[in-house]
mmCIF file of C-alpha atoms in Angstrom:
data_model
loop_
_atom_site.group_PDB
_atom_site.id
_atom_site.type_symbol
_atom_site.label_atom_id
_atom_site.label_comp_id
_atom_site.label_asym_id
_atom_site.label_seq_id
_atom_site.Cartn_x
_atom_site.Cartn_y
_atom_site.Cartn_z
ATOM 1 C CA ASN A 897 221.602 78.588 -87.194
ATOM 2 C CA ALA A 898 223.664 77.136 -84.367
ATOM 3 C CA GLY A 899 222.119 73.711 -83.653
ATOM 4 C CA VAL A 900 224.162 71.755 -81.212
ATOM 5 C CA THR A 901 227.394 73.553 -80.004
ATOM 6 C CA GLN A 902 230.227 71.869 -78.054
ATOM 7 C CA THR A 903 233.189 73.313 -76.483
ATOM 8 C CA PRO A 904 236.176 72.879 -76.493
ATOM 9 C CA LYS A 905 236.848 71.229 -79.768
ATOM 10 C CA PHE A 906 240.319 69.995 -78.555
ATOM 11 C CA GLN A 907 241.638 69.512 -75.036
ATOM 12 C CA VAL A 908 244.741 67.843 -73.552
ATOM 13 C CA LEU A 909 244.489 66.884 -69.878
ATOM 14 C CA LYS A 910 246.865 65.433 -67.447
ATOM 15 C CA THR A 911 245.798 62.288 -65.486
ATOM 16 C CA GLY A 912 243.851 63.301 -62.489
ATOM 17 C CA GLN A 913 242.715 66.653 -63.667
ATOM 18 C CA SER A 914 239.022 67.504 -63.968
ATOM 19 C CA MET A 915 237.281 69.264 -66.815
ATOM 20 C CA THR A 916 233.839 69.999 -68.226
ATOM 21 C CA LEU A 917 232.823 69.672 -71.796
ATOM 22 C CA GLN A 918 230.004 72.149 -72.627
ATOM 23 C CA CYS A 919 227.078 71.410 -74.919
ATOM 24 C CA ALA A 920 224.231 73.771 -75.761
ATOM 25 C CA GLN A 921 221.405 73.434 -78.212
ATOM 26 C CA ASP A 922 218.981 76.063 -79.335
ATOM 27 C CA MET A 923 216.288 73.962 -80.879
ATOM 28 C CA ASN A 924 214.130 73.530 -77.537
ATOM 29 C CA HIS A 925 214.932 69.874 -77.727
ATOM 30 C CA GLU A 926 213.803 67.749 -74.658
ATOM 31 C CA TYR A 927 216.218 64.964 -75.123
ATOM 32 C CA MET A 928 220.049 65.352 -74.922
ATOM 33 C CA SER A 929 222.843 62.809 -74.750
ATOM 34 C CA TRP A 930 226.578 62.278 -74.699
ATOM 35 C CA TYR A 931 228.352 59.682 -76.656
ATOM 36 C CA ARG A 932 231.987 58.759 -77.007
ATOM 37 C CA GLN A 933 233.725 57.429 -80.127
ATOM 38 C CA ASP A 934 236.655 55.109 -79.808
ATOM 39 C CA PRO A 935 238.533 53.420 -82.749
ATOM 40 C CA GLY A 936 236.890 50.252 -83.953
ATOM 41 C CA MET A 937 233.761 50.798 -81.763
ATOM 42 C CA GLY A 938 230.368 52.416 -82.539
ATOM 43 C CA LEU A 939 229.275 55.542 -80.662
ATOM 44 C CA ARG A 940 228.648 54.605 -77.015
ATOM 45 C CA LEU A 941 226.123 56.301 -74.774
ATOM 46 C CA ILE A 942 227.647 57.864 -71.650
ATOM 47 C CA HIS A 943 224.616 59.738 -70.043
ATOM 48 C CA TYR A 944 221.371 61.171 -71.309
ATOM 49 C CA SER A 945 218.539 63.324 -70.394
ATOM 50 C CA VAL A 946 214.915 63.423 -71.215
ATOM 51 C CA GLY A 947 214.323 66.977 -69.822
ATOM 52 C CA ALA A 948 215.540 69.702 -67.446
ATOM 53 C CA GLY A 949 216.314 67.968 -63.965
ATOM 54 C CA ILE A 950 216.251 64.482 -65.377
ATOM 55 C CA THR A 951 219.394 62.573 -66.136
ATOM 56 C CA ASP A 952 220.249 58.921 -66.423
ATOM 57 C CA GLN A 953 223.325 56.640 -67.163
ATOM 58 C CA GLY A 954 224.007 55.092 -70.622
ATOM 59 C CA GLU A 955 226.258 52.239 -71.390
ATOM 60 C CA VAL A 956 229.680 53.669 -70.149
ATOM 61 C CA PRO A 957 229.026 56.160 -67.473
ATOM 62 C CA ASN A 958 231.905 55.567 -64.975
ATOM 63 C CA GLY A 959 234.075 58.560 -64.545
ATOM 64 C CA TYR A 960 231.542 61.170 -65.892
ATOM 65 C CA ASN A 961 228.835 63.332 -64.303
ATOM 66 C CA VAL A 962 226.109 65.314 -65.954
ATOM 67 C CA SER A 963 223.495 67.659 -64.891
ATOM 68 C CA ARG A 964 220.583 69.418 -66.872
ATOM 69 C CA SER A 965 219.551 72.634 -65.034
ATOM 70 C CA THR A 966 218.184 74.157 -68.290
ATOM 71 C CA THR A 967 216.730 72.822 -71.462
ATOM 72 C CA GLU A 968 219.589 74.199 -73.520
ATOM 73 C CA ASP A 969 222.539 73.058 -71.654
ATOM 74 C CA PHE A 970 224.002 69.574 -70.899
ATOM 75 C CA PRO A 971 227.543 69.712 -69.500
ATOM 76 C CA LEU A 972 229.634 66.559 -69.090
ATOM 77 C CA ARG A 973 232.082 66.572 -66.180
ATOM 78 C CA LEU A 974 235.189 64.358 -66.095
ATOM 79 C CA LEU A 975 235.971 64.004 -62.400
ATOM 80 C CA SER A 976 239.457 62.692 -62.437
ATOM 81 C CA ALA A 977 240.574 62.158 -65.944
ATOM 82 C CA ALA A 978 242.245 58.916 -66.928
ATOM 83 C CA PRO A 979 244.063 57.873 -70.157
ATOM 84 C CA SER A 980 241.100 55.502 -70.911
ATOM 85 C CA GLN A 981 238.967 58.678 -71.323
ATOM 86 C CA THR A 982 240.955 59.700 -74.334
ATOM 87 C CA SER A 983 238.283 59.747 -77.052
ATOM 88 C CA VAL A 984 236.092 61.882 -79.261
ATOM 89 C CA TYR A 985 232.951 63.053 -77.381
ATOM 90 C CA PHE A 986 229.654 63.954 -79.245
ATOM 91 C CA CYS A 987 226.794 65.652 -77.736
ATOM 92 C CA ALA A 988 223.296 65.148 -79.353
ATOM 93 C CA SER A 989 219.798 66.476 -78.886
ATOM 94 C CA SER A 990 216.319 65.662 -80.277
ATOM 95 C CA LEU A 991 212.706 66.214 -79.811
ATOM 96 C CA ALA A 992 210.959 63.465 -77.675
ATOM 97 C CA GLY A 993 209.951 60.298 -79.468
ATOM 98 C CA VAL A 994 212.222 57.632 -81.207
ATOM 99 C CA GLY A 995 211.095 58.652 -84.826
ATOM 100 C CA ASN A 996 212.660 62.179 -84.502
ATOM 101 C CA THR A 997 215.949 63.177 -86.050
ATOM 102 C CA ILE A 998 218.854 63.396 -83.622
ATOM 103 C CA TYR A 999 221.279 66.288 -84.136
ATOM 104 C CA PHE A 1000 224.886 65.971 -83.183
ATOM 105 C CA GLY A 1001 227.608 68.456 -82.213
ATOM 106 C CA GLU A 1002 230.920 68.584 -84.093
ATOM 107 C CA GLY A 1003 232.724 66.671 -81.460
ATOM 108 C CA SER A 1004 235.301 67.338 -78.763
ATOM 109 C CA TRP A 1005 238.746 65.575 -79.129
ATOM 110 C CA LEU A 1006 239.975 64.839 -75.659
ATOM 111 C CA THR A 1007 243.424 63.364 -74.886
ATOM 112 C CA VAL A 1008 244.555 62.489 -71.505
ATOM 113 C CA VAL A 1009 248.129 61.974 -70.856
ATOM 114 C CA ILE B 354 223.254 45.777 -74.354
ATOM 115 C CA LEU B 355 221.839 45.372 -77.933
ATOM 116 C CA ASN B 356 223.768 44.008 -80.794
ATOM 117 C CA VAL B 357 223.670 46.276 -83.917
ATOM 118 C CA GLU B 358 226.077 44.951 -86.746
ATOM 119 C CA GLN B 359 227.034 46.602 -89.915
ATOM 120 C CA SER B 360 228.756 45.012 -92.899
ATOM 121 C CA PRO B 361 231.084 45.427 -94.627
ATOM 122 C CA GLN B 362 233.409 47.324 -92.308
ATOM 123 C CA SER B 363 234.959 49.028 -95.126
ATOM 124 C CA LEU B 364 234.399 49.422 -98.851
ATOM 125 C CA HIS B 365 236.446 50.950 -101.656
ATOM 126 C CA VAL B 366 234.642 51.672 -104.945
ATOM 127 C CA GLN B 367 235.244 53.593 -108.141
ATOM 128 C CA GLU B 368 233.421 56.771 -109.044
ATOM 129 C CA GLY B 369 230.172 55.757 -110.700
ATOM 130 C CA ASP B 370 229.772 52.433 -109.067
ATOM 131 C CA SER B 371 226.646 51.704 -107.045
ATOM 132 C CA THR B 372 227.053 50.090 -103.659
ATOM 133 C CA ASN B 373 225.024 48.969 -100.667
ATOM 134 C CA PHE B 374 225.608 48.305 -96.942
ATOM 135 C CA THR B 375 223.756 46.237 -94.383
ATOM 136 C CA CYS B 376 222.659 47.031 -90.802
ATOM 137 C CA SER B 377 221.370 44.115 -88.613
ATOM 138 C CA PHE B 378 219.529 44.799 -85.429
ATOM 139 C CA PRO B 379 217.354 42.929 -83.032
ATOM 140 C CA SER B 380 213.928 42.086 -84.613
ATOM 141 C CA SER B 381 212.092 42.200 -81.297
ATOM 142 C CA ASN B 382 210.871 45.343 -79.715
ATOM 143 C CA PHE B 383 211.518 47.499 -82.706
ATOM 144 C CA TYR B 384 211.160 51.301 -82.362
ATOM 145 C CA ALA B 385 213.063 52.930 -85.258
ATOM 146 C CA LEU B 386 216.276 52.687 -87.177
ATOM 147 C CA HIS B 387 218.479 55.649 -87.793
ATOM 148 C CA TRP B 388 221.141 56.133 -90.499
ATOM 149 C CA TYR B 389 223.860 58.687 -90.296
ATOM 150 C CA ARG B 390 226.729 59.829 -92.556
ATOM 151 C CA TRP B 391 229.760 60.775 -90.687
ATOM 152 C CA GLU B 392 233.006 62.566 -92.066
ATOM 153 C CA THR B 393 235.826 62.768 -89.772
ATOM 154 C CA ALA B 394 236.061 65.942 -87.801
ATOM 155 C CA LYS B 395 232.449 66.742 -88.610
ATOM 156 C CA SER B 396 229.088 66.046 -86.922
ATOM 157 C CA PRO B 397 227.355 62.798 -87.809
ATOM 158 C CA GLU B 398 224.625 63.841 -90.195
ATOM 159 C CA ALA B 399 221.193 62.248 -90.161
ATOM 160 C CA LEU B 400 220.268 60.521 -93.460
ATOM 161 C CA PHE B 401 217.057 58.734 -92.563
ATOM 162 C CA VAL B 402 214.908 57.727 -89.494
ATOM 163 C CA MET B 403 212.902 54.738 -90.346
ATOM 164 C CA THR B 404 209.910 53.449 -88.391
ATOM 165 C CA LEU B 405 207.769 51.042 -90.459
ATOM 166 C CA ASN B 406 208.413 47.682 -91.852
ATOM 167 C CA GLY B 407 208.836 47.933 -95.530
ATOM 168 C CA ASP B 408 209.765 51.630 -95.338
ATOM 169 C CA GLU B 409 211.859 52.847 -98.241
ATOM 170 C CA LYS B 410 213.366 56.321 -98.040
ATOM 171 C CA LYS B 411 215.410 58.263 -100.590
ATOM 172 C CA LYS B 412 217.567 61.385 -100.462
ATOM 173 C CA GLY B 413 219.227 62.139 -103.785
ATOM 174 C CA ARG B 414 221.313 59.177 -104.799
ATOM 175 C CA ILE B 415 221.036 57.472 -101.323
ATOM 176 C CA SER B 416 218.195 55.278 -100.427
ATOM 177 C CA ALA B 417 217.334 52.849 -97.593
ATOM 178 C CA THR B 418 214.978 49.880 -96.957
ATOM 179 C CA LEU B 419 213.875 48.404 -93.800
ATOM 180 C CA ASN B 420 212.671 44.954 -92.935
ATOM 181 C CA THR B 421 211.805 44.807 -89.154
ATOM 182 C CA LYS B 422 210.531 41.260 -89.120
ATOM 183 C CA GLU B 423 214.040 39.801 -90.056
ATOM 184 C CA GLY B 424 215.966 42.681 -88.499
ATOM 185 C CA TYR B 425 217.925 44.388 -91.239
ATOM 186 C CA SER B 426 218.174 47.575 -93.219
ATOM 187 C CA TYR B 427 220.063 48.294 -96.510
ATOM 188 C CA LEU B 428 221.594 51.556 -97.479
ATOM 189 C CA TYR B 429 222.179 51.995 -101.276
ATOM 190 C CA ILE B 430 224.248 54.649 -102.982
ATOM 191 C CA LYS B 431 223.689 54.975 -106.775
ATOM 192 C CA GLY B 432 226.524 56.299 -108.882
ATOM 193 C CA SER B 433 229.006 56.864 -105.980
ATOM 194 C CA GLN B 434 230.897 60.053 -105.993
ATOM 195 C CA PRO B 435 234.090 61.080 -104.211
ATOM 196 C CA GLU B 436 232.027 63.275 -101.856
ATOM 197 C CA ASP B 437 230.173 60.193 -100.699
ATOM 198 C CA SER B 438 233.299 59.025 -99.031
ATOM 199 C CA ALA B 439 232.515 58.987 -95.231
ATOM 200 C CA THR B 440 231.478 56.402 -92.587
ATOM 201 C CA TYR B 441 227.868 55.398 -92.616
ATOM 202 C CA LEU B 442 226.409 54.553 -89.312
ATOM 203 C CA CYS B 443 223.181 52.891 -88.262
ATOM 204 C CA ALA B 444 221.712 53.230 -84.854
ATOM 205 C CA PHE B 445 218.828 51.601 -83.025
ATOM 206 C CA PRO B 446 216.978 52.937 -79.971
ATOM 207 C CA SER B 447 217.229 50.340 -77.154
ATOM 208 C CA THR B 448 214.009 51.749 -75.545
ATOM 209 C CA GLY B 449 211.266 54.021 -76.587
ATOM 210 C CA THR B 450 213.741 56.808 -75.911
ATOM 211 C CA ALA B 451 215.357 58.676 -78.639
ATOM 212 C CA SER B 452 218.245 59.555 -76.355
ATOM 213 C CA LYS B 453 219.372 55.917 -75.900
ATOM 214 C CA LEU B 454 220.716 54.848 -79.257
ATOM 215 C CA THR B 455 222.960 51.773 -79.792
ATOM 216 C CA PHE B 456 225.234 52.363 -82.807
ATOM 217 C CA GLY B 457 226.843 49.865 -85.149
ATOM 218 C CA THR B 458 230.493 50.342 -85.728
ATOM 219 C CA GLY B 459 229.860 51.736 -89.197
ATOM 220 C CA THR B 460 230.793 51.072 -92.895
ATOM 221 C CA ARG B 461 233.694 53.189 -94.089
ATOM 222 C CA LEU B 462 233.224 54.102 -97.809
ATOM 223 C CA GLN B 463 236.023 55.375 -99.948
ATOM 224 C CA VAL B 464 235.185 56.375 -103.386
ATOM 225 C CA THR B 465 238.038 57.152 -105.915
ATOM 226 C CA LEU B 466 238.162 58.613 -109.297
#
């Protein structure tokens, strides 16, 4: 009963390094999203996808890339890490339609030094 | 960017107390309202997805109401227990897409013996 799986759970990066946060879901959900959580702020949308091959920007997309080559996977790439990207990252998925429950992964804690 | 506001920011109650929080959202172009329960280091857990004005939903000791005309939802916890300690988030789809949620900053509840 995997649901939404994110890896890694914890990562420390040096400024300028690149990395990919992995997200996979096994519920055949069309919609997938990436959010970041910062102290004193609500979860903010980075990028989202409404299906394989379709991605779009959210509220805070700068410094991140995504792709959706399969229904199951939605990786988030940090191109050149900056201290401002220190955050907790959540991947989420759902069936299409605003009335459906959205399922979250357990989060990835990223520190950029 | 939509404005979703939650109050209070934090709440400290004794075991057995009943409590409630508020989520305010734009009353125009309403699609749905989501409530989540989030414990640190865990995934946000979906509590309710509410879509109709006047909706009332219940899950154990937790219930929620929705007023789309005035743009607010209340979350109630009856007889709070220490295991209810968490941050309660509400989220509002900014379009008809479940992937694009705007979150409030949450109400942090602490229940002590």
